C-alpha cells in the first residue's frame, strides 16, 4: 500500500470533484474500508449510522471523540482520501461545527460534512444554518491543506420535502463557501437535476435502489454516496443467515465465499 501524505490525499480528493461522476462508498469499519479500497474505489466517506451500529447504537449515538478515532483508524488502514460524516458538528453553535472540522482534519480526514438538522428534532433556521456553514468553511481553510467541505440540507429526510427550500438552503451554503452541496433524500431524477441546475458547486447524491449510476450521473451530479446502506446490506445478510439457523437449523448460508486473502493483503 503506497503511503500518501494528507496533503496529497486532499489534492486527489479535490481533483475527483473536477472530473466525471464518481461513487464514494461508505465503510463502517476498517475491514470494510480495506475491501472497498481493494475493489478499486478512489475515496471513502464514513457513515454515521453504520459506525454507530458498530458501537451498538442508533444513528447519532457516537461522540465526536469516537468518530475521530474511527477516522484515524480508517486513514491508517487505507491509502485513500477519507471524508467524514460529522452530522451537525456535535453541537448547535457555529463554533461547534468549526471544532468538528478541525478535529476531523487532525484525525486524518481530508473532507467532511456539516448538516442543518439538530438532534433535538428541528431544522436550523436558514440564517443560523448559514452561520454554521461559514464557521466550518473558515475552519476548513485553516487546516493547511485543501479540505473539502460538504454542506448538507436535511429537509428531505427530516419530514420537510420542500424542494424550493432545499435549493434555497444549498444556494446559501454555496455562497457561504461550501465546496460540495448535498441534500440526502432526493428521490427522482427531476429533483436531482433541479438541484444541480440551481447550483454551481459539485453536488453529492445519496444513491437510491431504483436509480442507476447512469441516471444519477445524467443529472449533472458529481458524487454519489451510499450512506449506511452497504453496512445494513451486510447486517441484513447476517441476520437472515442467523434466523435460518435459529428457525430451521439451516446452515446453508455459511457456505458464502469471501476473498479475505485478496481483500486484506
PDB file of C-alpha atoms in Angstrom:
ATOM      1  CA  UNK A   1       0.000   0.000   0.000  1.00  0.00           C
ATOM      2  CA  UNK A   2       1.532   3.292  -1.125  1.00  0.00           C
ATOM      3  CA  UNK A   3       1.732   5.902   1.600  1.00  0.00           C
ATOM      4  CA  UNK A   4       0.397   9.322   0.609  1.00  0.00           C
ATOM      5  CA  UNK A   5       0.580  12.438   2.732  1.00  0.00           C
ATOM      6  CA  UNK A   6      -2.588  14.084   3.946  1.00  0.00           C
ATOM      7  CA  UNK A   7      -1.991  16.967   1.545  1.00  0.00           C
ATOM      8  CA  UNK A   8      -1.634  14.523  -1.354  1.00  0.00           C
ATOM      9  CA  UNK A   9      -4.838  12.753  -0.360  1.00  0.00           C
ATOM     10  CA  UNK A  10      -6.609  16.102  -0.082  1.00  0.00           C
ATOM     11  CA  UNK A  11      -5.470  17.147  -3.540  1.00  0.00           C
ATOM     12  CA  UNK A  12      -6.514  13.803  -5.025  1.00  0.00           C
ATOM     13  CA  UNK A  13      -9.940  14.091  -3.395  1.00  0.00           C
ATOM     14  CA  UNK A  14     -10.423  17.632  -4.639  1.00  0.00           C
ATOM     15  CA  UNK A  15      -9.440  16.531  -8.160  1.00  0.00           C
ATOM     16  CA  UNK A  16     -12.087  13.809  -8.178  1.00  0.00           C
ATOM     17  CA  UNK A  17     -14.728  16.532  -7.926  1.00  0.00           C
ATOM     18  CA  UNK A  18     -13.364  18.173 -11.062  1.00  0.00           C
ATOM     19  CA  UNK A  19     -13.747  15.091 -13.258  1.00  0.00           C
ATOM     20  CA  UNK A  20     -16.505  12.661 -14.141  1.00  0.00           C
ATOM     21  CA  UNK A  21     -19.174  11.489 -11.727  1.00  0.00           C
ATOM     22  CA  UNK A  22     -17.755   9.068  -9.175  1.00  0.00           C
ATOM     23  CA  UNK A  23     -19.014   6.835  -6.378  1.00  0.00           C
ATOM     24  CA  UNK A  24     -17.729   7.367  -2.850  1.00  0.00           C
ATOM     25  CA  UNK A  25     -18.784   4.308  -0.815  1.00  0.00           C
ATOM     26  CA  UNK A  26     -19.231   4.390   2.955  1.00  0.00           C
ATOM     27  CA  UNK A  27     -17.315   1.822   5.016  1.00  0.00           C
ATOM     28  CA  UNK A  28     -18.389   1.243   8.591  1.00  0.00           C
ATOM     29  CA  UNK A  29     -15.148  -0.214   9.939  1.00  0.00           C
ATOM     30  CA  UNK A  30     -11.536  -0.886   8.970  1.00  0.00           C
ATOM     31  CA  UNK A  31     -12.290  -4.237   7.344  1.00  0.00           C
ATOM     32  CA  UNK A  32     -14.950  -2.822   5.048  1.00  0.00           C
ATOM     33  CA  UNK A  33     -12.653   0.089   4.188  1.00  0.00           C
ATOM     34  CA  UNK A  34      -9.889  -2.307   3.169  1.00  0.00           C
ATOM     35  CA  UNK A  35     -12.286  -4.272   0.977  1.00  0.00           C
ATOM     36  CA  UNK A  36     -13.563  -1.138  -0.758  1.00  0.00           C
ATOM     37  CA  UNK A  37     -10.025   0.018  -1.476  1.00  0.00           C
ATOM     38  CA  UNK A  38      -9.120  -3.368  -2.962  1.00  0.00           C
ATOM     39  CA  UNK A  39     -12.248  -3.241  -5.123  1.00  0.00           C
ATOM     40  CA  UNK A  40     -10.910  -0.092  -6.764  1.00  0.00           C
ATOM     41  CA  UNK A  41     -12.859   2.785  -5.253  1.00  0.00           C
ATOM     42  CA  UNK A  42     -10.895   6.034  -5.164  1.00  0.00           C
ATOM     43  CA  UNK A  43     -12.163   7.664  -1.963  1.00  0.00           C
ATOM     44  CA  UNK A  44     -14.148   6.756   1.138  1.00  0.00           C
ATOM     45  CA  UNK A  45     -16.731   8.512   3.271  1.00  0.00           C
ATOM     46  CA  UNK A  46     -17.765   7.478   6.746  1.00  0.00           C
ATOM     47  CA  UNK A  47     -21.371   6.687   7.623  1.00  0.00           C
ATOM     48  CA  UNK A  48     -22.733   7.941  10.923  1.00  0.00           C
ATOM     49  CA  UNK A  49     -25.432   5.259  11.030  1.00  0.00           C
ATOM     50  CA  UNK A  50     -23.105   2.427  10.022  1.00  0.00           C
ATOM     51  CA  UNK A  51     -20.435   3.441  12.516  1.00  0.00           C
ATOM     52  CA  UNK A  52     -22.996   3.883  15.299  1.00  0.00           C
ATOM     53  CA  UNK A  53     -24.174   0.334  14.603  1.00  0.00           C
ATOM     54  CA  UNK A  54     -20.669  -1.000  15.241  1.00  0.00           C
ATOM     55  CA  UNK A  55     -20.977   0.553  18.712  1.00  0.00           C
ATOM     56  CA  UNK A  56     -24.406  -0.986  19.253  1.00  0.00           C
ATOM     57  CA  UNK A  57     -26.130   2.379  18.943  1.00  0.00           C
ATOM     58  CA  UNK A  58     -28.581   4.131  16.646  1.00  0.00           C
ATOM     59  CA  UNK A  59     -27.582   6.874  14.228  1.00  0.00           C
ATOM     60  CA  UNK A  60     -26.435   9.942  16.135  1.00  0.00           C
ATOM     61  CA  UNK A  61     -25.207   7.878  19.051  1.00  0.00           C
ATOM     62  CA  UNK A  62     -21.455   8.314  18.524  1.00  0.00           C
ATOM     63  CA  UNK A  63     -19.452  11.135  20.096  1.00  0.00           C
ATOM     64  CA  UNK A  64     -17.009  13.384  18.288  1.00  0.00           C
ATOM     65  CA  UNK A  65     -14.120  11.687  20.114  1.00  0.00           C
ATOM     66  CA  UNK A  66     -15.313   8.279  18.908  1.00  0.00           C
ATOM     67  CA  UNK A  67     -15.816   9.493  15.345  1.00  0.00           C
ATOM     68  CA  UNK A  68     -12.320  10.996  15.255  1.00  0.00           C
ATOM     69  CA  UNK A  69     -10.805   7.734  16.470  1.00  0.00           C
ATOM     70  CA  UNK A  70     -12.789   5.931  13.759  1.00  0.00           C
ATOM     71  CA  UNK A  71     -11.458   8.350  11.124  1.00  0.00           C
ATOM     72  CA  UNK A  72      -7.928   7.854  12.398  1.00  0.00           C
ATOM     73  CA  UNK A  73      -8.287   4.079  12.060  1.00  0.00           C
ATOM     74  CA  UNK A  74      -9.676   4.286   8.515  1.00  0.00           C
ATOM     75  CA  UNK A  75      -6.975   6.726   7.444  1.00  0.00           C
ATOM     76  CA  UNK A  76      -4.220   4.474   8.772  1.00  0.00           C
ATOM     77  CA  UNK A  77      -5.728   1.355   7.214  1.00  0.00           C
ATOM     78  CA  UNK A  78      -6.008   2.584   3.616  1.00  0.00           C
ATOM     79  CA  UNK A  79      -4.237   4.877   1.180  1.00  0.00           C
ATOM     80  CA  UNK A  80      -7.488   6.539   0.123  1.00  0.00           C
ATOM     81  CA  UNK A  81      -8.826  10.002   0.945  1.00  0.00           C
ATOM     82  CA  UNK A  82     -11.388   9.870   3.748  1.00  0.00           C
ATOM     83  CA  UNK A  83     -14.302  12.270   4.135  1.00  0.00           C
ATOM     84  CA  UNK A  84     -16.225  12.162   7.412  1.00  0.00           C
ATOM     85  CA  UNK A  85     -19.916  12.477   8.225  1.00  0.00           C
ATOM     86  CA  UNK A  86     -19.819  14.996  11.077  1.00  0.00           C
ATOM     87  CA  UNK A  87     -23.601  15.141  11.470  1.00  0.00           C
ATOM     88  CA  UNK A  88     -24.490  18.576  12.917  1.00  0.00           C
ATOM     89  CA  UNK A  89     -20.969  19.166  14.188  1.00  0.00           C
ATOM     90  CA  UNK A  90     -21.838  17.737  17.612  1.00  0.00           C
ATOM     91  CA  UNK A  91     -23.373  20.966  18.815  1.00  0.00           C
ATOM     92  CA  UNK A  92     -25.761  23.681  17.643  1.00  0.00           C
ATOM     93  CA  UNK A  93     -23.370  26.621  17.528  1.00  0.00           C
ATOM     94  CA  UNK A  94     -21.117  27.764  14.682  1.00  0.00           C
ATOM     95  CA  UNK A  95     -18.057  27.138  16.824  1.00  0.00           C
ATOM     96  CA  UNK A  96     -19.164  23.521  17.313  1.00  0.00           C
ATOM     97  CA  UNK A  97     -19.192  22.979  13.551  1.00  0.00           C
ATOM     98  CA  UNK A  98     -15.766  24.627  13.267  1.00  0.00           C
ATOM     99  CA  UNK A  99     -14.317  22.460  16.022  1.00  0.00           C
ATOM    100  CA  UNK A 100     -15.656  19.290  14.407  1.00  0.00           C
ATOM    101  CA  UNK A 101     -13.961  20.167  11.114  1.00  0.00           C
ATOM    102  CA  UNK A 102     -10.643  20.915  12.813  1.00  0.00           C
ATOM    103  CA  UNK A 103     -10.776  17.728  14.871  1.00  0.00           C
ATOM    104  CA  UNK A 104     -11.614  15.622  11.810  1.00  0.00           C
ATOM    105  CA  UNK A 105      -8.687  17.097   9.893  1.00  0.00           C
ATOM    106  CA  UNK A 106      -6.360  16.387  12.814  1.00  0.00           C
ATOM    107  CA  UNK A 107      -7.554  12.759  12.748  1.00  0.00           C
ATOM    108  CA  UNK A 108      -6.639  12.376   9.074  1.00  0.00           C
ATOM    109  CA  UNK A 109      -9.784  13.318   7.153  1.00  0.00           C
ATOM    110  CA  UNK A 110      -9.445  15.427   4.011  1.00  0.00           C
ATOM    111  CA  UNK A 111     -13.146  16.235   3.771  1.00  0.00           C
ATOM    112  CA  UNK A 112     -16.233  16.349   5.919  1.00  0.00           C
ATOM    113  CA  UNK A 113     -19.900  17.288   6.007  1.00  0.00           C
ATOM    114  CA  UNK A 114     -21.970  19.523   8.276  1.00  0.00           C
ATOM    115  CA  UNK A 115     -25.756  19.234   8.260  1.00  0.00           C
ATOM    116  CA  UNK A 116     -28.513  21.667   9.160  1.00  0.00           C
ATOM    117  CA  UNK A 117     -30.559  19.387  11.431  1.00  0.00           C
ATOM    118  CA  UNK A 118     -30.344  19.347  15.214  1.00  0.00           C
ATOM    119  CA  UNK A 119     -30.707  16.026  17.097  1.00  0.00           C
ATOM    120  CA  UNK A 120     -33.377  17.684  19.233  1.00  0.00           C
ATOM    121  CA  UNK A 121     -35.635  17.320  16.191  1.00  0.00           C
ATOM    122  CA  UNK A 122     -35.552  20.619  14.337  1.00  0.00           C
ATOM    123  CA  UNK A 123     -34.007  22.081  11.229  1.00  0.00           C
ATOM    124  CA  UNK A 124     -31.875  25.129  11.940  1.00  0.00           C
ATOM    125  CA  UNK A 125     -33.276  28.430  10.744  1.00  0.00           C
ATOM    126  CA  UNK A 126     -31.568  29.417   7.496  1.00  0.00           C
ATOM    127  CA  UNK A 127     -29.581  32.336   8.922  1.00  0.00           C
ATOM    128  CA  UNK A 128     -28.219  30.200  11.747  1.00  0.00           C
ATOM    129  CA  UNK A 129     -27.512  27.300   9.394  1.00  0.00           C
ATOM    130  CA  UNK A 130     -25.517  29.619   7.123  1.00  0.00           C
ATOM    131  CA  UNK A 131     -23.504  30.912  10.079  1.00  0.00           C
ATOM    132  CA  UNK A 132     -22.634  27.311  10.945  1.00  0.00           C
ATOM    133  CA  UNK A 133     -21.514  26.558   7.389  1.00  0.00           C
ATOM    134  CA  UNK A 134     -19.457  29.768   7.266  1.00  0.00           C
ATOM    135  CA  UNK A 135     -17.704  28.811  10.515  1.00  0.00           C
ATOM    136  CA  UNK A 136     -16.989  25.339   9.159  1.00  0.00           C
ATOM    137  CA  UNK A 137     -15.606  26.870   5.952  1.00  0.00           C
ATOM    138  CA  UNK A 138     -13.291  29.122   7.939  1.00  0.00           C
ATOM    139  CA  UNK A 139     -12.042  26.144   9.940  1.00  0.00           C
ATOM    140  CA  UNK A 140     -11.543  24.099   6.778  1.00  0.00           C
ATOM    141  CA  UNK A 141      -9.490  26.863   5.176  1.00  0.00           C
ATOM    142  CA  UNK A 142      -7.230  26.940   8.216  1.00  0.00           C
ATOM    143  CA  UNK A 143      -6.096  23.304   8.336  1.00  0.00           C
ATOM    144  CA  UNK A 144      -3.174  23.772   5.964  1.00  0.00           C
ATOM    145  CA  UNK A 145      -4.398  21.683   3.029  1.00  0.00           C
ATOM    146  CA  UNK A 146      -7.443  21.783   0.699  1.00  0.00           C
ATOM    147  CA  UNK A 147     -10.068  20.272   2.995  1.00  0.00           C
ATOM    148  CA  UNK A 148     -13.287  19.617   1.023  1.00  0.00           C
ATOM    149  CA  UNK A 149     -16.293  20.851   2.989  1.00  0.00           C
ATOM    150  CA  UNK A 150     -19.727  19.449   2.181  1.00  0.00           C
ATOM    151  CA  UNK A 151     -22.827  21.327   3.369  1.00  0.00           C
ATOM    152  CA  UNK A 152     -25.959  19.233   3.817  1.00  0.00           C
ATOM    153  CA  UNK A 153     -29.601  20.317   3.593  1.00  0.00           C
ATOM    154  CA  UNK A 154     -31.568  17.702   5.522  1.00  0.00           C
ATOM    155  CA  UNK A 155     -35.147  18.651   4.557  1.00  0.00           C
ATOM    156  CA  UNK A 156     -35.984  15.537   2.577  1.00  0.00           C
ATOM    157  CA  UNK A 157     -35.032  13.035   5.288  1.00  0.00           C
ATOM    158  CA  UNK A 158     -36.421  15.112   8.160  1.00  0.00           C
ATOM    159  CA  UNK A 159     -40.074  15.368   7.229  1.00  0.00           C
ATOM    160  CA  UNK A 160     -39.901  18.555   5.156  1.00  0.00           C
ATOM    161  CA  UNK A 161     -39.557  17.540   1.482  1.00  0.00           C
ATOM    162  CA  UNK A 162     -39.734  21.122   0.242  1.00  0.00           C
ATOM    163  CA  UNK A 163     -37.540  21.233  -2.860  1.00  0.00           C
ATOM    164  CA  UNK A 164     -37.649  25.022  -3.162  1.00  0.00           C
ATOM    165  CA  UNK A 165     -36.460  25.448   0.419  1.00  0.00           C
ATOM    166  CA  UNK A 166     -33.795  22.796  -0.071  1.00  0.00           C
ATOM    167  CA  UNK A 167     -32.454  24.624  -3.133  1.00  0.00           C
ATOM    168  CA  UNK A 168     -32.526  27.959  -1.321  1.00  0.00           C
ATOM    169  CA  UNK A 169     -30.545  26.449   1.541  1.00  0.00           C
ATOM    170  CA  UNK A 170     -27.960  24.881  -0.755  1.00  0.00           C
ATOM    171  CA  UNK A 171     -27.555  28.136  -2.659  1.00  0.00           C
ATOM    172  CA  UNK A 172     -26.960  29.951   0.639  1.00  0.00           C
ATOM    173  CA  UNK A 173     -24.407  27.333   1.714  1.00  0.00           C
ATOM    174  CA  UNK A 174     -22.648  27.729  -1.626  1.00  0.00           C
ATOM    175  CA  UNK A 175     -22.431  31.491  -1.061  1.00  0.00           C
ATOM    176  CA  UNK A 176     -21.034  30.775   2.421  1.00  0.00           C
ATOM    177  CA  UNK A 177     -18.139  28.887   0.829  1.00  0.00           C
ATOM    178  CA  UNK A 178     -19.087  25.196   0.854  1.00  0.00           C
ATOM    179  CA  UNK A 179     -17.133  23.097  -1.656  1.00  0.00           C
ATOM    180  CA  UNK A 180     -19.783  20.397  -2.180  1.00  0.00           C
ATOM    181  CA  UNK A 181     -23.559  20.503  -1.739  1.00  0.00           C
ATOM    182  CA  UNK A 182     -25.691  17.588  -0.560  1.00  0.00           C
ATOM    183  CA  UNK A 183     -29.412  17.071   0.014  1.00  0.00           C
ATOM    184  CA  UNK A 184     -29.928  13.451   1.105  1.00  0.00           C
ATOM    185  CA  UNK A 185     -33.312  12.002   0.292  1.00  0.00           C
ATOM    186  CA  UNK A 186     -33.861  13.339  -3.220  1.00  0.00           C
ATOM    187  CA  UNK A 187     -35.953  10.635  -4.845  1.00  0.00           C
ATOM    188  CA  UNK A 188     -36.223  11.379  -8.559  1.00  0.00           C
ATOM    189  CA  UNK A 189     -34.046  12.335 -11.482  1.00  0.00           C
ATOM    190  CA  UNK A 190     -36.078  15.516 -11.782  1.00  0.00           C
ATOM    191  CA  UNK A 191     -35.398  16.566  -8.178  1.00  0.00           C
ATOM    192  CA  UNK A 192     -31.687  15.861  -8.505  1.00  0.00           C
ATOM    193  CA  UNK A 193     -31.447  17.727 -11.788  1.00  0.00           C
ATOM    194  CA  UNK A 194     -33.251  20.733 -10.297  1.00  0.00           C
ATOM    195  CA  UNK A 195     -30.666  20.940  -7.516  1.00  0.00           C
ATOM    196  CA  UNK A 196     -27.741  20.562  -9.920  1.00  0.00           C
ATOM    197  CA  UNK A 197     -29.082  23.216 -12.274  1.00  0.00           C
ATOM    198  CA  UNK A 198     -29.694  25.677  -9.424  1.00  0.00           C
ATOM    199  CA  UNK A 199     -26.152  25.481  -8.038  1.00  0.00           C
ATOM    200  CA  UNK A 200     -22.621  25.708  -9.395  1.00  0.00           C
ATOM    201  CA  UNK A 201     -20.690  23.598  -6.876  1.00  0.00           C
ATOM    202  CA  UNK A 202     -20.364  19.804  -7.164  1.00  0.00           C
ATOM    203  CA  UNK A 203     -23.464  18.021  -5.884  1.00  0.00           C
ATOM    204  CA  UNK A 204     -23.377  14.795  -3.875  1.00  0.00           C
ATOM    205  CA  UNK A 205     -26.370  12.474  -4.259  1.00  0.00           C
ATOM    206  CA  UNK A 206     -27.396   9.669  -1.936  1.00  0.00           C
ATOM    207  CA  UNK A 207     -27.866   6.544  -4.057  1.00  0.00           C
ATOM    208  CA  UNK A 208     -31.371   5.097  -4.332  1.00  0.00           C
ATOM    209  CA  UNK A 209     -32.113   1.438  -5.169  1.00  0.00           C
ATOM    210  CA  UNK A 210     -34.385   2.456  -8.043  1.00  0.00           C
ATOM    211  CA  UNK A 211     -31.914   4.844  -9.710  1.00  0.00           C
ATOM    212  CA  UNK A 212     -28.878   3.687 -11.684  1.00  0.00           C
ATOM    213  CA  UNK A 213     -25.460   5.299 -11.745  1.00  0.00           C
ATOM    214  CA  UNK A 214     -26.113   6.452 -15.315  1.00  0.00           C
ATOM    215  CA  UNK A 215     -29.402   8.086 -14.358  1.00  0.00           C
ATOM    216  CA  UNK A 216     -27.865   9.988 -11.453  1.00  0.00           C
ATOM    217  CA  UNK A 217     -24.774  10.982 -13.429  1.00  0.00           C
ATOM    218  CA  UNK A 218     -27.025  12.233 -16.218  1.00  0.00           C
ATOM    219  CA  UNK A 219     -28.495  14.884 -13.918  1.00  0.00           C
ATOM    220  CA  UNK A 220     -25.141  16.621 -13.524  1.00  0.00           C
ATOM    221  CA  UNK A 221     -24.389  15.229 -10.062  1.00  0.00           C
ATOM    222  CA  UNK A 222     -20.677  14.846  -9.461  1.00  0.00           C
ATOM    223  CA  UNK A 223     -20.516  12.459  -6.477  1.00  0.00           C
ATOM    224  CA  UNK A 224     -22.684   9.523  -5.381  1.00  0.00           C
ATOM    225  CA  UNK A 225     -22.553   8.150  -1.839  1.00  0.00           C
ATOM    226  CA  UNK A 226     -24.424   5.213  -0.329  1.00  0.00           C
ATOM    227  CA  UNK A 227     -24.705   6.272   3.314  1.00  0.00           C
ATOM    228  CA  UNK A 228     -25.344   3.396   5.693  1.00  0.00           C
ATOM    229  CA  UNK A 229     -26.912   1.204   3.005  1.00  0.00           C
ATOM    230  CA  UNK A 230     -23.855  -1.011   2.424  1.00  0.00           C
ATOM    231  CA  UNK A 231     -23.469  -1.567   6.157  1.00  0.00           C
ATOM    232  CA  UNK A 232     -27.087  -2.568   6.510  1.00  0.00           C
ATOM    233  CA  UNK A 233     -26.983  -4.788   3.425  1.00  0.00           C
ATOM    234  CA  UNK A 234     -24.275  -6.714   5.270  1.00  0.00           C
ATOM    235  CA  UNK A 235     -26.265  -6.675   8.518  1.00  0.00           C
ATOM    236  CA  UNK A 236     -29.381  -7.911   6.719  1.00  0.00           C
ATOM    237  CA  UNK A 237     -27.482 -10.872   5.228  1.00  0.00           C
ATOM    238  CA  UNK A 238     -26.038 -11.688   8.662  1.00  0.00           C
ATOM    239  CA  UNK A 239     -29.454 -11.534  10.355  1.00  0.00           C
ATOM    240  CA  UNK A 240     -31.108 -13.603   7.618  1.00  0.00           C
ATOM    241  CA  UNK A 241     -28.492 -16.343   7.968  1.00  0.00           C
ATOM    242  CA  UNK A 242     -28.836 -16.308  11.757  1.00  0.00           C
ATOM    243  CA  UNK A 243     -32.633 -16.536  11.536  1.00  0.00           C
ATOM    244  CA  UNK A 244     -32.400 -19.572   9.246  1.00  0.00           C
ATOM    245  CA  UNK A 245     -30.107 -21.235  11.775  1.00  0.00           C
ATOM    246  CA  UNK A 246     -32.437 -20.395  14.660  1.00  0.00           C
ATOM    247  CA  UNK A 247     -35.706 -21.303  12.971  1.00  0.00           C
ATOM    248  CA  UNK A 248     -34.827 -24.135  10.594  1.00  0.00           C
ATOM    249  CA  UNK A 249     -31.431 -25.440  11.611  1.00  0.00           C
ATOM    250  CA  UNK A 250     -30.355 -24.341   8.145  1.00  0.00           C
ATOM    251  CA  UNK A 251     -26.628 -23.635   7.898  1.00  0.00           C
ATOM    252  CA  UNK A 252     -26.513 -23.246   4.115  1.00  0.00           C
ATOM    253  CA  UNK A 253     -25.728 -19.522   4.281  1.00  0.00           C
ATOM    254  CA  UNK A 254     -22.438 -20.350   5.990  1.00  0.00           C
ATOM    255  CA  UNK A 255     -21.092 -21.536   2.655  1.00  0.00           C
ATOM    256  CA  UNK A 256     -20.692 -17.995   1.330  1.00  0.00           C
ATOM    257  CA  UNK A 257     -17.297 -17.426  -0.281  1.00  0.00           C
ATOM    258  CA  UNK A 258     -15.188 -14.424   0.708  1.00  0.00           C
ATOM    259  CA  UNK A 259     -11.808 -13.441  -0.721  1.00  0.00           C
ATOM    260  CA  UNK A 260     -10.163 -12.337   2.524  1.00  0.00           C
ATOM    261  CA  UNK A 261      -6.599 -13.042   1.453  1.00  0.00           C
ATOM    262  CA  UNK A 262      -7.125 -10.853  -1.618  1.00  0.00           C
ATOM    263  CA  UNK A 263      -9.053  -8.093   0.132  1.00  0.00           C
ATOM    264  CA  UNK A 264      -6.807  -7.807   3.177  1.00  0.00           C
ATOM    265  CA  UNK A 265      -3.440  -8.459   1.517  1.00  0.00           C
TER     266      UNK A 265
END
